[in-house]
Amino acid sequence: MDDLMDVIVVENLEQDEHRHLNNIQRRPRDPFAILSERQFINMFRLSKALTQYLIECLTPHMRPKNRETDLDIKTRVLIALKFYAGGSYQLDIACNKYLDISQSTVSRCLAEVTGALNHPDVFNEWVKFPHNFEKLNKTRLEFYNQHGFPGVIGCIDCTHVAIYPPNIEHPDYPEYLYVNRKSYHSINVQLICYANLKILNICARYPGSTHDSFIWNHSNVQTLMRNLHQRTHTDYYLLGDSGYPLRSWLLTPVEEEPA
């Protein structure tokens, strides 16, 4: 009997040691300390300095660490950035040795960080359309210096951001509205950028089936550009593709005549 008890005790000790080693091996490592600058950018799409700055900006708008088992704010932001960069939980986060986190925790981090990014104090610092002629002229000059195209203050286009299918029975936003022309569920997001690729304006309120021109016709920037031209400020333009209507304030490609 004593020999049997000794065997059980030894097996338990071996199992505990194995679990302990697994925990050590699976403990996430700090990507700031281990990854090179290039590796860090490949994983998170931002430099270390910019990521650190972003963490500092988001910290006042995020929940502090309350328990020993809580993730710190830096880790929560990195989890969100990794998801934004790859768009896939299973491959990009769960099996990542730097961010070895459960799926439910990833979901909570995404919700919190996304909410902090959309806080007006943060969002308006990064995304803002020129609101006076001094800024409009500076933006126009930067575009001309880089591309030689006079009068342009930005380029406009839409992109489809894939989403999980919403509730079919929703009274205002039924599921079918979010199916885009490529047959997957999305939000059709309108973006306006200027010469250095900085985003000037975002409109992310319309489902995937909405046409680009409809979003543009109901945007605040369209009203602003139209008012500028109606008040004789006719030397400011946006550039768009053939999906947009040609206007004096929105220039689209010129179709070549057949030979």
mmCIF file of C-alpha atoms in Angstrom:
data_model
loop_
_atom_site.group_PDB
_atom_site.id
_atom_site.type_symbol
_atom_site.label_atom_id
_atom_site.label_comp_id
_atom_site.label_asym_id
_atom_site.label_seq_id
_atom_site.Cartn_x
_atom_site.Cartn_y
_atom_site.Cartn_z
ATOM 1 C CA MET A 1 0.000 0.000 0.000
ATOM 2 C CA ASP A 2 2.829 2.367 0.861
ATOM 3 C CA ASP A 3 4.499 1.613 -2.484
ATOM 4 C CA LEU A 4 1.258 2.464 -4.297
ATOM 5 C CA MET A 5 0.956 5.766 -2.432
ATOM 6 C CA ASP A 6 4.548 6.617 -3.328
ATOM 7 C CA VAL A 7 3.822 5.986 -7.007
ATOM 8 C CA ILE A 8 0.702 8.227 -6.877
ATOM 9 C CA VAL A 9 2.640 11.002 -5.154
ATOM 10 C CA VAL A 10 5.437 10.846 -7.737
ATOM 11 C CA GLU A 11 2.939 10.942 -10.629
ATOM 12 C CA ASN A 12 1.168 13.948 -9.108
ATOM 13 C CA LEU A 13 4.482 15.764 -8.669
ATOM 14 C CA GLU A 14 5.434 15.021 -12.284
ATOM 15 C CA GLN A 15 2.064 16.300 -13.541
ATOM 16 C CA ASP A 16 2.379 19.484 -11.465
ATOM 17 C CA GLU A 17 5.887 20.076 -12.812
ATOM 18 C CA HIS A 18 4.675 19.494 -16.378
ATOM 19 C CA ARG A 19 1.819 21.970 -15.932
ATOM 20 C CA HIS A 20 4.236 24.492 -14.429
ATOM 21 C CA LEU A 21 6.619 24.163 -17.380
ATOM 22 C CA ASN A 22 3.743 24.571 -19.819
ATOM 23 C CA ASN A 23 2.624 27.736 -18.043
ATOM 24 C CA ILE A 24 6.137 29.139 -18.268
ATOM 25 C CA GLN A 25 6.436 28.267 -21.941
ATOM 26 C CA ARG A 26 2.988 29.688 -22.773
ATOM 27 C CA ARG A 27 3.469 32.908 -20.825
ATOM 28 C CA PRO A 28 3.322 35.745 -23.385
ATOM 29 C CA ARG A 29 6.576 37.611 -23.935
ATOM 30 C CA ASP A 30 6.949 41.363 -24.325
ATOM 31 C CA PRO A 31 7.114 42.181 -28.069
ATOM 32 C CA PHE A 32 8.600 45.625 -27.276
ATOM 33 C CA ALA A 33 11.638 43.968 -25.727
ATOM 34 C CA ILE A 34 12.052 40.952 -28.016
ATOM 35 C CA LEU A 35 11.008 42.027 -31.520
ATOM 36 C CA SER A 36 13.133 44.199 -33.769
ATOM 37 C CA GLU A 37 11.556 47.386 -35.131
ATOM 38 C CA ARG A 38 10.851 45.724 -38.485
ATOM 39 C CA GLN A 39 9.359 42.606 -36.851
ATOM 40 C CA PHE A 40 7.211 44.788 -34.591
ATOM 41 C CA ILE A 41 5.835 46.757 -37.557
ATOM 42 C CA ASN A 42 5.137 43.543 -39.471
ATOM 43 C CA MET A 43 3.094 42.238 -36.541
ATOM 44 C CA PHE A 44 1.261 45.379 -35.383
ATOM 45 C CA ARG A 45 1.519 47.686 -38.445
ATOM 46 C CA LEU A 46 2.800 50.525 -36.226
ATOM 47 C CA SER A 47 6.274 51.431 -35.015
ATOM 48 C CA LYS A 48 7.212 50.901 -31.372
ATOM 49 C CA ALA A 49 7.296 54.650 -30.731
ATOM 50 C CA LEU A 50 3.889 55.243 -32.328
ATOM 51 C CA THR A 51 2.391 52.275 -30.479
ATOM 52 C CA GLN A 52 3.712 53.592 -27.174
ATOM 53 C CA TYR A 53 2.268 57.006 -27.971
ATOM 54 C CA LEU A 54 -1.081 55.425 -28.801
ATOM 55 C CA ILE A 55 -1.087 53.536 -25.488
ATOM 56 C CA GLU A 56 -0.482 56.815 -23.646
ATOM 57 C CA CYS A 57 -3.350 58.478 -25.549
ATOM 58 C CA LEU A 58 -5.789 55.640 -24.808
ATOM 59 C CA THR A 59 -4.859 55.078 -21.154
ATOM 60 C CA PRO A 60 -7.118 57.874 -19.729
ATOM 61 C CA HIS A 61 -10.096 56.324 -21.546
ATOM 62 C CA MET A 62 -9.540 52.693 -20.543
ATOM 63 C CA ARG A 63 -10.226 50.664 -17.411
ATOM 64 C CA PRO A 64 -7.231 50.466 -15.061
ATOM 65 C CA LYS A 65 -5.840 47.123 -13.979
ATOM 66 C CA ASN A 66 -7.823 46.170 -10.855
ATOM 67 C CA ARG A 67 -6.640 42.616 -10.133
ATOM 68 C CA GLU A 68 -3.389 40.701 -10.448
ATOM 69 C CA THR A 69 -4.950 38.519 -13.149
ATOM 70 C CA ASP A 70 -6.116 41.508 -15.205
ATOM 71 C CA LEU A 71 -4.326 42.326 -18.444
ATOM 72 C CA ASP A 72 -2.529 45.648 -18.326
ATOM 73 C CA ILE A 73 -3.521 48.410 -20.734
ATOM 74 C CA LYS A 74 -0.443 47.896 -22.926
ATOM 75 C CA THR A 75 -1.336 44.249 -23.532
ATOM 76 C CA ARG A 76 -4.976 45.085 -24.270
ATOM 77 C CA VAL A 77 -3.938 47.669 -26.868
ATOM 78 C CA LEU A 78 -1.463 45.256 -28.482
ATOM 79 C CA ILE A 79 -4.159 42.568 -28.716
ATOM 80 C CA ALA A 80 -6.461 44.997 -30.512
ATOM 81 C CA LEU A 81 -3.709 46.199 -32.852
ATOM 82 C CA LYS A 82 -2.827 42.610 -33.772
ATOM 83 C CA PHE A 83 -6.448 41.869 -34.603
ATOM 84 C CA TYR A 84 -6.798 45.085 -36.634
ATOM 85 C CA ALA A 85 -3.635 44.161 -38.546
ATOM 86 C CA GLY A 86 -4.675 40.608 -39.375
ATOM 87 C CA GLY A 87 -8.427 40.368 -38.867
ATOM 88 C CA SER A 88 -8.230 36.761 -37.657
ATOM 89 C CA TYR A 89 -8.398 35.686 -34.029
ATOM 90 C CA GLN A 90 -7.423 32.013 -34.376
ATOM 91 C CA LEU A 91 -4.198 32.434 -36.350
ATOM 92 C CA ASP A 92 -3.045 35.892 -35.334
ATOM 93 C CA ILE A 93 -3.725 35.985 -31.603
ATOM 94 C CA ALA A 94 -4.609 32.695 -29.933
ATOM 95 C CA CYS A 95 -1.479 30.907 -31.146
ATOM 96 C CA ASN A 96 0.764 33.966 -30.931
ATOM 97 C CA LYS A 97 3.565 33.546 -28.391
ATOM 98 C CA TYR A 98 3.466 37.264 -27.630
ATOM 99 C CA LEU A 99 -0.319 37.473 -27.126
ATOM 100 C CA ASP A 100 -1.482 34.032 -25.973
ATOM 101 C CA ILE A 101 -5.011 35.057 -24.910
ATOM 102 C CA SER A 102 -8.397 33.323 -24.888
ATOM 103 C CA GLN A 103 -11.006 34.307 -27.479
ATOM 104 C CA SER A 104 -13.414 35.781 -24.925
ATOM 105 C CA THR A 105 -10.627 37.993 -23.569
ATOM 106 C CA VAL A 106 -9.730 39.114 -27.084
ATOM 107 C CA SER A 107 -13.359 40.119 -27.681
ATOM 108 C CA ARG A 108 -13.426 42.207 -24.497
ATOM 109 C CA CYS A 109 -10.127 43.878 -25.398
ATOM 110 C CA LEU A 110 -11.378 44.721 -28.890
ATOM 111 C CA ALA A 111 -14.554 46.301 -27.542
ATOM 112 C CA GLU A 112 -12.669 48.368 -24.970
ATOM 113 C CA VAL A 113 -9.854 49.566 -27.236
ATOM 114 C CA THR A 114 -12.216 50.340 -30.119
ATOM 115 C CA GLY A 115 -14.372 52.381 -27.751
ATOM 116 C CA ALA A 116 -11.318 54.299 -26.542
ATOM 117 C CA LEU A 117 -10.165 54.963 -30.120
ATOM 118 C CA ASN A 118 -13.594 56.433 -30.907
ATOM 119 C CA HIS A 119 -13.554 58.755 -27.900
ATOM 120 C CA PRO A 120 -13.720 62.338 -29.277
ATOM 121 C CA ASP A 121 -10.502 63.370 -27.507
ATOM 122 C CA VAL A 122 -8.626 60.610 -29.349
ATOM 123 C CA PHE A 123 -10.488 60.384 -32.660
ATOM 124 C CA ASN A 124 -10.490 64.120 -33.374
ATOM 125 C CA GLU A 125 -6.757 64.332 -32.808
ATOM 126 C CA TRP A 126 -6.063 61.870 -35.616
ATOM 127 C CA VAL A 127 -8.935 62.325 -38.079
ATOM 128 C CA LYS A 128 -9.922 65.885 -38.975
ATOM 129 C CA PHE A 129 -10.871 67.622 -42.194
ATOM 130 C CA PRO A 130 -9.298 71.076 -42.789
ATOM 131 C CA HIS A 131 -11.658 73.585 -41.176
ATOM 132 C CA ASN A 132 -10.232 76.891 -42.428
ATOM 133 C CA PHE A 133 -8.616 78.263 -45.586
ATOM 134 C CA GLU A 134 -5.138 78.252 -44.086
ATOM 135 C CA LYS A 135 -5.313 74.484 -43.556
ATOM 136 C CA LEU A 136 -7.024 73.916 -46.914
ATOM 137 C CA ASN A 137 -4.266 75.810 -48.707
ATOM 138 C CA LYS A 138 -1.541 73.930 -46.842
ATOM 139 C CA THR A 139 -3.161 70.597 -47.713
ATOM 140 C CA ARG A 140 -3.564 71.621 -51.354
ATOM 141 C CA LEU A 141 0.077 72.711 -51.579
ATOM 142 C CA GLU A 142 1.338 69.438 -50.091
ATOM 143 C CA PHE A 143 -0.617 67.454 -52.666
ATOM 144 C CA TYR A 144 0.723 69.603 -55.525
ATOM 145 C CA ASN A 145 4.323 69.353 -54.312
ATOM 146 C CA GLN A 146 4.124 65.554 -54.186
ATOM 147 C CA HIS A 147 1.993 64.779 -57.227
ATOM 148 C CA GLY A 148 1.927 67.882 -59.429
ATOM 149 C CA PHE A 149 -1.882 68.011 -59.482
ATOM 150 C CA PRO A 150 -3.167 71.540 -58.703
ATOM 151 C CA GLY A 151 -6.122 72.253 -56.448
ATOM 152 C CA VAL A 152 -6.532 68.768 -54.923
ATOM 153 C CA ILE A 153 -7.059 68.571 -51.165
ATOM 154 C CA GLY A 154 -7.773 64.841 -50.931
ATOM 155 C CA CYS A 155 -8.721 61.544 -52.535
ATOM 156 C CA ILE A 156 -11.961 59.723 -51.767
ATOM 157 C CA ASP A 157 -12.932 56.070 -52.003
ATOM 158 C CA CYS A 158 -14.867 53.399 -50.141
ATOM 159 C CA THR A 159 -13.712 50.064 -48.748
ATOM 160 C CA HIS A 160 -15.674 47.102 -47.447
ATOM 161 C CA VAL A 161 -14.907 46.050 -43.869
ATOM 162 C CA ALA A 162 -16.098 42.489 -43.270
ATOM 163 C CA ILE A 163 -18.385 41.899 -40.268
ATOM 164 C CA TYR A 164 -20.146 38.967 -38.614
ATOM 165 C CA PRO A 165 -23.699 38.614 -40.024
ATOM 166 C CA PRO A 166 -26.094 40.736 -37.923
ATOM 167 C CA ASN A 167 -29.481 39.718 -36.586
ATOM 168 C CA ILE A 168 -31.777 38.737 -39.464
ATOM 169 C CA GLU A 169 -34.872 40.020 -37.651
ATOM 170 C CA HIS A 170 -33.519 43.489 -36.818
ATOM 171 C CA PRO A 171 -36.362 45.958 -37.627
ATOM 172 C CA ASP A 172 -34.139 48.752 -38.983
ATOM 173 C CA TYR A 173 -31.010 46.967 -40.194
ATOM 174 C CA PRO A 174 -31.903 43.459 -41.420
ATOM 175 C CA GLU A 175 -29.146 41.049 -42.329
ATOM 176 C CA TYR A 176 -29.568 41.210 -46.113
ATOM 177 C CA LEU A 177 -28.655 44.921 -46.233
ATOM 178 C CA TYR A 178 -25.105 44.063 -45.181
ATOM 179 C CA VAL A 179 -24.454 41.638 -48.051
ATOM 180 C CA ASN A 180 -22.250 43.497 -50.538
ATOM 181 C CA ARG A 181 -21.751 42.916 -54.249
ATOM 182 C CA LYS A 182 -19.091 40.293 -53.475
ATOM 183 C CA SER A 183 -21.638 38.318 -51.415
ATOM 184 C CA TYR A 184 -20.195 38.749 -47.927
ATOM 185 C CA HIS A 185 -21.389 40.866 -44.993
ATOM 186 C CA SER A 186 -19.672 44.215 -44.551
ATOM 187 C CA ILE A 187 -19.807 47.890 -43.670
ATOM 188 C CA ASN A 188 -19.074 50.152 -46.653
ATOM 189 C CA VAL A 189 -16.642 52.708 -45.218
ATOM 190 C CA GLN A 190 -15.912 55.984 -46.991
ATOM 191 C CA LEU A 191 -12.419 57.419 -46.476
ATOM 192 C CA ILE A 192 -10.885 60.716 -47.572
ATOM 193 C CA CYS A 193 -7.073 60.933 -47.446
ATOM 194 C CA TYR A 194 -4.567 63.552 -48.514
ATOM 195 C CA ALA A 195 -1.032 63.500 -49.889
ATOM 196 C CA ASN A 196 0.757 61.772 -47.018
ATOM 197 C CA LEU A 197 -2.050 59.142 -46.697
ATOM 198 C CA LYS A 198 -3.369 60.677 -43.471
ATOM 199 C CA ILE A 199 -7.116 60.167 -43.101
ATOM 200 C CA LEU A 200 -9.095 63.404 -43.194
ATOM 201 C CA ASN A 201 -12.607 62.005 -42.871
ATOM 202 C CA ILE A 202 -14.369 58.695 -42.197
ATOM 203 C CA CYS A 203 -17.984 57.703 -42.745
ATOM 204 C CA ALA A 204 -18.712 54.194 -41.426
ATOM 205 C CA ARG A 205 -22.474 54.187 -40.916
ATOM 206 C CA TYR A 206 -23.768 52.380 -44.010
ATOM 207 C CA PRO A 207 -24.215 48.630 -44.674
ATOM 208 C CA GLY A 208 -22.320 46.795 -47.400
ATOM 209 C CA SER A 209 -25.090 46.953 -50.021
ATOM 210 C CA THR A 210 -24.948 50.779 -50.067
ATOM 211 C CA HIS A 211 -23.375 52.291 -53.193
ATOM 212 C CA ASP A 212 -20.346 54.569 -52.844
ATOM 213 C CA SER A 213 -22.129 57.500 -54.494
ATOM 214 C CA PHE A 214 -25.055 57.284 -52.053
ATOM 215 C CA ILE A 215 -22.684 57.537 -49.081
ATOM 216 C CA TRP A 216 -20.950 60.528 -50.680
ATOM 217 C CA ASN A 217 -24.220 62.330 -51.416
ATOM 218 C CA HIS A 218 -25.216 62.044 -47.743
ATOM 219 C CA SER A 219 -21.866 63.029 -46.229
ATOM 220 C CA ASN A 220 -21.001 66.294 -44.508
ATOM 221 C CA VAL A 221 -17.902 66.755 -46.679
ATOM 222 C CA GLN A 222 -20.030 66.739 -49.833
ATOM 223 C CA THR A 223 -22.084 69.604 -48.395
ATOM 224 C CA LEU A 224 -18.916 71.492 -47.419
ATOM 225 C CA MET A 225 -17.329 71.111 -50.871
ATOM 226 C CA ARG A 226 -20.517 72.138 -52.640
ATOM 227 C CA ASN A 227 -20.830 75.239 -50.435
ATOM 228 C CA LEU A 228 -17.212 76.206 -51.149
ATOM 229 C CA HIS A 229 -17.858 76.192 -54.892
ATOM 230 C CA GLN A 230 -21.161 78.005 -54.552
ATOM 231 C CA ARG A 231 -19.255 80.771 -52.737
ATOM 232 C CA THR A 232 -16.783 81.071 -55.653
ATOM 233 C CA HIS A 233 -13.970 79.105 -53.972
ATOM 234 C CA THR A 234 -13.744 76.896 -57.026
ATOM 235 C CA ASP A 235 -10.062 75.896 -56.837
ATOM 236 C CA TYR A 236 -10.444 73.122 -54.259
ATOM 237 C CA TYR A 237 -11.167 69.570 -55.441
ATOM 238 C CA LEU A 238 -11.392 65.976 -54.364
ATOM 239 C CA LEU A 239 -10.326 63.088 -56.598
ATOM 240 C CA GLY A 240 -12.566 60.031 -56.893
ATOM 241 C CA ASP A 241 -12.910 56.978 -59.117
ATOM 242 C CA SER A 242 -15.583 56.306 -61.721
ATOM 243 C CA GLY A 243 -18.063 55.187 -59.042
ATOM 244 C CA TYR A 244 -18.646 58.838 -58.115
ATOM 245 C CA PRO A 245 -20.564 61.493 -60.052
ATOM 246 C CA LEU A 246 -18.479 64.126 -61.817
ATOM 247 C CA ARG A 247 -18.871 67.502 -60.136
ATOM 248 C CA SER A 248 -16.875 70.730 -60.175
ATOM 249 C CA TRP A 249 -15.652 69.843 -56.657
ATOM 250 C CA LEU A 250 -15.213 66.088 -57.287
ATOM 251 C CA LEU A 251 -13.091 65.092 -60.273
ATOM 252 C CA THR A 252 -13.359 61.596 -61.717
ATOM 253 C CA PRO A 253 -11.339 59.819 -64.469
ATOM 254 C CA VAL A 254 -11.827 60.925 -68.061
ATOM 255 C CA GLU A 255 -12.930 58.036 -70.236
ATOM 256 C CA GLU A 256 -10.889 57.496 -73.356
ATOM 257 C CA GLU A 257 -12.792 57.655 -76.598
ATOM 258 C CA PRO A 258 -12.681 54.463 -78.647
ATOM 259 C CA ALA A 259 -10.179 54.541 -81.506
#
